[in-house]
Each structure stands twice: as structure tokens, then as C-alpha cells.
mmCIF file of C-alpha atoms in Angstrom:
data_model
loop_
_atom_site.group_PDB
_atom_site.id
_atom_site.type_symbol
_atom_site.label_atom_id
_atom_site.label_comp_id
_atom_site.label_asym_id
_atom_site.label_seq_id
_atom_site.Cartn_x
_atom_site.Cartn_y
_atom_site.Cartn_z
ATOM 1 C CA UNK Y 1 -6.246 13.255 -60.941
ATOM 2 C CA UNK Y 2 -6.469 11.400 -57.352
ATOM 3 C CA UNK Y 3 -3.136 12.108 -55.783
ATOM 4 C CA UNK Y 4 -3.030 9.088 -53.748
ATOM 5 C CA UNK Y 5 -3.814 6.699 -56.819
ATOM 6 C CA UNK Y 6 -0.497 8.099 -58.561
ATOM 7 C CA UNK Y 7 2.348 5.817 -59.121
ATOM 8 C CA UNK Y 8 4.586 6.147 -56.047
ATOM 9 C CA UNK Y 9 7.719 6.982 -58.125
ATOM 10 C CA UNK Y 10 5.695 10.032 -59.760
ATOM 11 C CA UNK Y 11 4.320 11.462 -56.024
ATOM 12 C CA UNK Y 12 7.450 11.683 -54.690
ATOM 13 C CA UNK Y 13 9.910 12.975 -58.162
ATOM 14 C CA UNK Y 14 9.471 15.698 -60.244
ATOM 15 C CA UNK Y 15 7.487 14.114 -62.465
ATOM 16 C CA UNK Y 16 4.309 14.515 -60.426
ATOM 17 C CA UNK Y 17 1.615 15.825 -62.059
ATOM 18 C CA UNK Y 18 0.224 17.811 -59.004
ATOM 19 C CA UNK Y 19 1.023 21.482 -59.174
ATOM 20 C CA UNK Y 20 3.052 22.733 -56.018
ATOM 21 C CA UNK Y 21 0.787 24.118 -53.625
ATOM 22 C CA UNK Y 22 -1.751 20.484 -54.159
ATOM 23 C CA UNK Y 23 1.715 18.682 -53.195
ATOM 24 C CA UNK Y 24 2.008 20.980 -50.057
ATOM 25 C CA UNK Y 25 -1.851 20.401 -49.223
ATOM 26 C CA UNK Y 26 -1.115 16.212 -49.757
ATOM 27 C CA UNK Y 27 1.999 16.435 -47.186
ATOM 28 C CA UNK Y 28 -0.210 18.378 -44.584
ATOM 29 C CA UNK Y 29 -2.995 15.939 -45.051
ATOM 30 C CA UNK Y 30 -0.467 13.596 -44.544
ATOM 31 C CA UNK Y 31 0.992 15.050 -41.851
ATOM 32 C CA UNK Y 32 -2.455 15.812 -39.353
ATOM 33 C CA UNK Y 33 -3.180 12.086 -40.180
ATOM 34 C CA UNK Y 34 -0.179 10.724 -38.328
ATOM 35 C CA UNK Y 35 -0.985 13.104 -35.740
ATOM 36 C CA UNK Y 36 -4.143 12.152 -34.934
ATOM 37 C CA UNK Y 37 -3.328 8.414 -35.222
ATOM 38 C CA UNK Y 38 -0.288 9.069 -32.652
ATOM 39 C CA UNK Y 39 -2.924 11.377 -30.534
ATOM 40 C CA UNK Y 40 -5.614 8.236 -30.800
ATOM 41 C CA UNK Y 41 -3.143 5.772 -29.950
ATOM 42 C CA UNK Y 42 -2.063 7.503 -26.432
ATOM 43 C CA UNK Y 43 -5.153 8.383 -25.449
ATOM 44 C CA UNK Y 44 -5.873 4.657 -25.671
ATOM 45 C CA UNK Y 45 -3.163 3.810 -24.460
ATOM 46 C CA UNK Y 46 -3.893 6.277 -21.020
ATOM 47 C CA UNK Y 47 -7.428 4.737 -20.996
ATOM 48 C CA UNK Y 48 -6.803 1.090 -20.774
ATOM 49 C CA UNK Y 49 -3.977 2.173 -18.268
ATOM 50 C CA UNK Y 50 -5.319 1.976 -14.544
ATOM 51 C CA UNK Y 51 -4.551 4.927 -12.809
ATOM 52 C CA UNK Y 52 -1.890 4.384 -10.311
ATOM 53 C CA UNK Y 53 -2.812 4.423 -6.487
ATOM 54 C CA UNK Y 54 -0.906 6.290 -3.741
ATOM 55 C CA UNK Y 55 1.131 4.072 -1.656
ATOM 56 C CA UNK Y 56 -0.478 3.036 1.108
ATOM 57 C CA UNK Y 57 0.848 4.695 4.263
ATOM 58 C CA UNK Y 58 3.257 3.032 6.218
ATOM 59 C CA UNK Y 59 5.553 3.536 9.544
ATOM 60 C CA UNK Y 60 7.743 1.176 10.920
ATOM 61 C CA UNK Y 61 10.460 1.396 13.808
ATOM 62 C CA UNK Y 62 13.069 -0.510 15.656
ATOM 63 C CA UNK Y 63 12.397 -1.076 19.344
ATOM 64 C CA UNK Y 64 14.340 -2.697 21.663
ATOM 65 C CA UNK Y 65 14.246 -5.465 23.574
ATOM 66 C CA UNK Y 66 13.435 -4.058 26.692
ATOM 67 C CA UNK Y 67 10.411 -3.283 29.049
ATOM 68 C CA UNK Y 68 10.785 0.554 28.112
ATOM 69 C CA UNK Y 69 9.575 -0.502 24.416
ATOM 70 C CA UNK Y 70 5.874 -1.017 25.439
ATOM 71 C CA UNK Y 71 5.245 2.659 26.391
ATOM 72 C CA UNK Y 72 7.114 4.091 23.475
ATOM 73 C CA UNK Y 73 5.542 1.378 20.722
ATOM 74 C CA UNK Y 74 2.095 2.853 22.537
ATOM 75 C CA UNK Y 75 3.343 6.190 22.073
ATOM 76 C CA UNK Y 76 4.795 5.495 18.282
ATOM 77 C CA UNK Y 77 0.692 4.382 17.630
ATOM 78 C CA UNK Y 78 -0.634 6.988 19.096
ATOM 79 C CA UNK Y 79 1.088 9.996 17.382
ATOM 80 C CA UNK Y 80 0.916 7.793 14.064
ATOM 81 C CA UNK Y 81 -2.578 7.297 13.971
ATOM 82 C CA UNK Y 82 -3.151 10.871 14.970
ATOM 83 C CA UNK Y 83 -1.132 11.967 12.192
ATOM 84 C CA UNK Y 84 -3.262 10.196 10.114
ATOM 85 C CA UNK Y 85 -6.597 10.874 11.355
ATOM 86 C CA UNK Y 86 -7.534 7.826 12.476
ATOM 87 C CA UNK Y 87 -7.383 8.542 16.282
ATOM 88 C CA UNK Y 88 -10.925 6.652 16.937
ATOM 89 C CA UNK Y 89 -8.932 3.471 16.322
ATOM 90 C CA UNK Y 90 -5.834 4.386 19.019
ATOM 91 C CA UNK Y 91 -7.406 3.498 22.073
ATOM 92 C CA UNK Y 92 -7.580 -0.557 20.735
ATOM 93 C CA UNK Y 93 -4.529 -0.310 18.570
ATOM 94 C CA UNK Y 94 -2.476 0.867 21.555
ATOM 95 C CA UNK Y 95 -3.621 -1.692 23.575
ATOM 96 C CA UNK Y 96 -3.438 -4.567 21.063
ATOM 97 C CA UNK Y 97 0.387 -3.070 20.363
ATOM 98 C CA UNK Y 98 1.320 -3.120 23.916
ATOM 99 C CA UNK Y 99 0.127 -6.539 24.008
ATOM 100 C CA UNK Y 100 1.961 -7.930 21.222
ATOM 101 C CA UNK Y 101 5.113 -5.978 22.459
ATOM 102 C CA UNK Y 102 5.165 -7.663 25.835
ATOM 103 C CA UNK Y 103 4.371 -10.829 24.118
ATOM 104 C CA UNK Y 104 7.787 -10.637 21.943
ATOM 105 C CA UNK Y 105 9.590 -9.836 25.290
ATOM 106 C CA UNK Y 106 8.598 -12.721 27.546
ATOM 107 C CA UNK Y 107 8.949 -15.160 24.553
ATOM 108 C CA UNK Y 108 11.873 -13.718 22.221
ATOM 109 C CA UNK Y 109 15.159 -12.510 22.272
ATOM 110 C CA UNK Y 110 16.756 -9.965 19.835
ATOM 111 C CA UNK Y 111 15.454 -6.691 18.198
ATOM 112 C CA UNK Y 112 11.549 -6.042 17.741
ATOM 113 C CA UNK Y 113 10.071 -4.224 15.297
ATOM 114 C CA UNK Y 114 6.725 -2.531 14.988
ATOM 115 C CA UNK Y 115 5.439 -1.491 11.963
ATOM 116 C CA UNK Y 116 1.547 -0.099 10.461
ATOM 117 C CA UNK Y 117 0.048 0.025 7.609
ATOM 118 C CA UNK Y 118 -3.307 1.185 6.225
ATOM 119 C CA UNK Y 119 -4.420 0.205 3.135
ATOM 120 C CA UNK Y 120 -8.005 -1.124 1.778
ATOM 121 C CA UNK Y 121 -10.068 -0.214 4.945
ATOM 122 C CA UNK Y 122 -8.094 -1.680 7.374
ATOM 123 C CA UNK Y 123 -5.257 -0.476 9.876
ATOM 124 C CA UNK Y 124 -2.655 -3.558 10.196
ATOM 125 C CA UNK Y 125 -0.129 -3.315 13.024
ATOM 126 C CA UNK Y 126 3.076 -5.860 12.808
ATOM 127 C CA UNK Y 127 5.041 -6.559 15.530
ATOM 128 C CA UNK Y 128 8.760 -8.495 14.668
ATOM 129 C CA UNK Y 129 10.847 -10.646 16.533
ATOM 130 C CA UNK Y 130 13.513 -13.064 16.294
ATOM 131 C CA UNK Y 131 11.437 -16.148 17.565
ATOM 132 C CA UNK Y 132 10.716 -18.539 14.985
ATOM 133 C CA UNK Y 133 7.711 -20.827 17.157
ATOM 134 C CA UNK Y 134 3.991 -19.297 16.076
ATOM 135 C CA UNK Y 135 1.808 -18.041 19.076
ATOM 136 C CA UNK Y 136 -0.613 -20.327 20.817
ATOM 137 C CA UNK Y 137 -3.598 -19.599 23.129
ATOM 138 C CA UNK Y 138 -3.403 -21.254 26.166
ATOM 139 C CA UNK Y 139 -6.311 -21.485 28.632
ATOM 140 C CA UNK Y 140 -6.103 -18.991 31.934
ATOM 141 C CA UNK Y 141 -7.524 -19.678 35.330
ATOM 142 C CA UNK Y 142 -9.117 -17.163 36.916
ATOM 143 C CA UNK Y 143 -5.769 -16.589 38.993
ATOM 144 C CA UNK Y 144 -3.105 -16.319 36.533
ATOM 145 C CA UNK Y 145 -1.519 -13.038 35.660
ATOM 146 C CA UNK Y 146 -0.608 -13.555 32.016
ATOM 147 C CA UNK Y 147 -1.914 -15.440 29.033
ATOM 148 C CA UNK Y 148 -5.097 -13.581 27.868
ATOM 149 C CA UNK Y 149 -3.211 -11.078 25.216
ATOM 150 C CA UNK Y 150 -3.742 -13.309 22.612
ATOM 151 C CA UNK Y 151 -7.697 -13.911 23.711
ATOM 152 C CA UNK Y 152 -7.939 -9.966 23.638
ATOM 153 C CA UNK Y 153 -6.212 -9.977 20.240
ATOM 154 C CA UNK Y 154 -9.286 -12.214 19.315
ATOM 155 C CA UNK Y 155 -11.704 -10.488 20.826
ATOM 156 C CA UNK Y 156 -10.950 -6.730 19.612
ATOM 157 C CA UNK Y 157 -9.224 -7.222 16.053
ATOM 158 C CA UNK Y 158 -11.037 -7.912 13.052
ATOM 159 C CA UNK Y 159 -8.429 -10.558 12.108
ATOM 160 C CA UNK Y 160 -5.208 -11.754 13.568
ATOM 161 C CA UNK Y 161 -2.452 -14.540 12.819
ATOM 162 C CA UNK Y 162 1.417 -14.778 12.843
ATOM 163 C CA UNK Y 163 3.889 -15.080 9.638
ATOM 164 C CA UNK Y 164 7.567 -16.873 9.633
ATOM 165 C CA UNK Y 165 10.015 -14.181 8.765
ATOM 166 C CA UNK Y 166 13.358 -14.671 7.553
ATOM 167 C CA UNK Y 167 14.547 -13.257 11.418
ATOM 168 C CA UNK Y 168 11.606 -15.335 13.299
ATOM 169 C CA UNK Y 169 7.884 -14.130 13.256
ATOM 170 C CA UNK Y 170 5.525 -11.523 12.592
ATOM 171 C CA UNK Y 171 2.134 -11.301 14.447
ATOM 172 C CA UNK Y 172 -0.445 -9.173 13.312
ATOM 173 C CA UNK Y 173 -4.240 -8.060 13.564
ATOM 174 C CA UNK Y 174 -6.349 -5.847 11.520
ATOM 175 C CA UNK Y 175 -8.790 -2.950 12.744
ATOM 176 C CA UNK Y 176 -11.374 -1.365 10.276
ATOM 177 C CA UNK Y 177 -11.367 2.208 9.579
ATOM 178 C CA UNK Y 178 -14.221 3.971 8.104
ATOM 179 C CA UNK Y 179 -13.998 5.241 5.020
ATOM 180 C CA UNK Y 180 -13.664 8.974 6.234
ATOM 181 C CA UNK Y 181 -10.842 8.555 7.541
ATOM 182 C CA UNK Y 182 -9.331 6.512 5.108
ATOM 183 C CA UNK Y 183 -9.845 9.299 2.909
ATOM 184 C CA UNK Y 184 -7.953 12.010 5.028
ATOM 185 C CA UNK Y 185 -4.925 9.212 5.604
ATOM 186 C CA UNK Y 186 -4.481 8.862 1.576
#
């Protein structure tokens, strides 16, 4: 007799016709079939799950507003990015920073704040400040001492622009980093 085509009242009672030890063998059939169907179901379950990424790295810090913040947001780049092996893009990150420092000096009052990030390729350095008005290239005569940081910014990043903030602005760029050394920074 087919065990599983019993009445359900007789499987379970006494009145099963199955001697002991084919009751025992039913139960452990039982038993490694709801394992494997709980085993089947996580491993699907891990499968259709994409694996999660490391955060991206990120550093930001609070810099006055005074002229002694441009060396030390050139010095906060340059240790960063050497900490994270990405020292061929200092040189141009440093300057770009220092730029974007001075910028938030001349033009804004209150706290600054620089922050980097690397993530999908590209090194993105943020610099914060309290003034709400989005940056504008203005044309420089030959003369003038000021007003080609933003032209450099253009030049030298990949991209740039400037986002409102809930305290003013942030203004950006983006350098690329190879994929070497986005390797040893993850």
C-alpha cells in the first residue's frame, strides 16, 4: 500500500496500516523534502539578490572661513588621495580645491566645507558654503588678477557645476581615475 494515498486520518492515528519503521522512513522522507525546498528557496533567494557594494569612500571636513583654509584643504587632498592610492590625480585636485576654496572666500561668508568622494571611476571634490547665488564665468583681460578659477575648473575637470544646498551652494568637478587605482581605493 502507497503511504501517501492513505486516508489522512489513518497516516497520522494508530490505525495506519504501515508497520513502524515504514512510518519512520515516511517522516524522514518527509522531513529531507522540506529541507531541500527551504535549502532551494535561499539559494534563490541569494541568487536573485545583488551582492552589496562597499561604500564608496568618502572624507569630508569643516574649514574655516579664512585664508589659512586653502593650504590645509590642499593638504586635506593630498594626504586623502594618498591614502587612497590615487596620488596621480593630487597635483589637479589640489589645485582645482584651492581654487574653489578661495572662490567661497572672496564670494561667501560662513563655514566651508570640503568633502571627496570616489565612486564609479571618478574622484568628485565638493566644496560648501553659505552663498546661495550659482558661480558664473566672467571674461578676464589679460591684466586682471582673478577670475580664471572657474575657466581652469573647465579646462582640467572632466565635469563641473554647482548645487543649491539647504546652507547655500555646493560646487563640484569630477576627475577620472583609472581603474587600478580604483581598485586599491575600494
Amino acid at each position: 500500500m502507497n503511504p501517501f494515498s492513505a486516508p489522512a486520518d489513518r497516516r497520522a492515528g494508530t490505525l495506519c496500516p504501515l508497520a513502524p519503521a515504514e512510518v519512520l522512513s515516511v517522516n524522514r522522507y518527509a522531513r529531507f523534502r522540506h529541507r531541500l525546498r527551504r535549502t532551494v528557496i535561499q539559494l534563490g533567494e541569494r541568487v536573485a539578490r545583488p551582492p552589496e557594494e562597499p561604500p564608496a569612500p568618502e572624507a569630508s571636513w569643516p574649514l574655516p572661513p579664512e585664508p589659512r583654509s586653502v593650504p590645509r584643504a590642499r593638504r586635506l587632498v593630498r594626504a586623502r588621495l594618498a591614502e587612497w592610492g590615487l596620488e596621480e590625480q593630487s597635483e589637479v585636485a589640489e589645485l582645482l580645491v584651492s581654487e574653489l576654496v578661495t572662490n567661497a572666500l572672496d564670494h561667501a561668508r560662513g563655514a566651508i566645507r570640503l568633502t571627496l568622494r570616489c565612486q564609479d571611476g571618478l574622484l568628485r571634490c565638493e566644496v560648501e558654503d553659505a552663498h546661495p547665488a550659482a558661480p558664473r564665468m566672467r571674461r578676464a583681460r589679460d591684466d586682471d588678477e582673478s577670475g580664471r578659477g572657474l575657466y581652469m575648473l573647465d579646462l582640467l575637470a572632466c565635469c563641473w557645476g554647482s548645487a543649491r544646498t539647504p546652507a547655500g551652494k555646493a560646487v563640484w568637478f569630477e576627475l577620472p581615475v583609472d581603474a587600478l587605482s580604483e581598485d586599491r581605493v575600494a
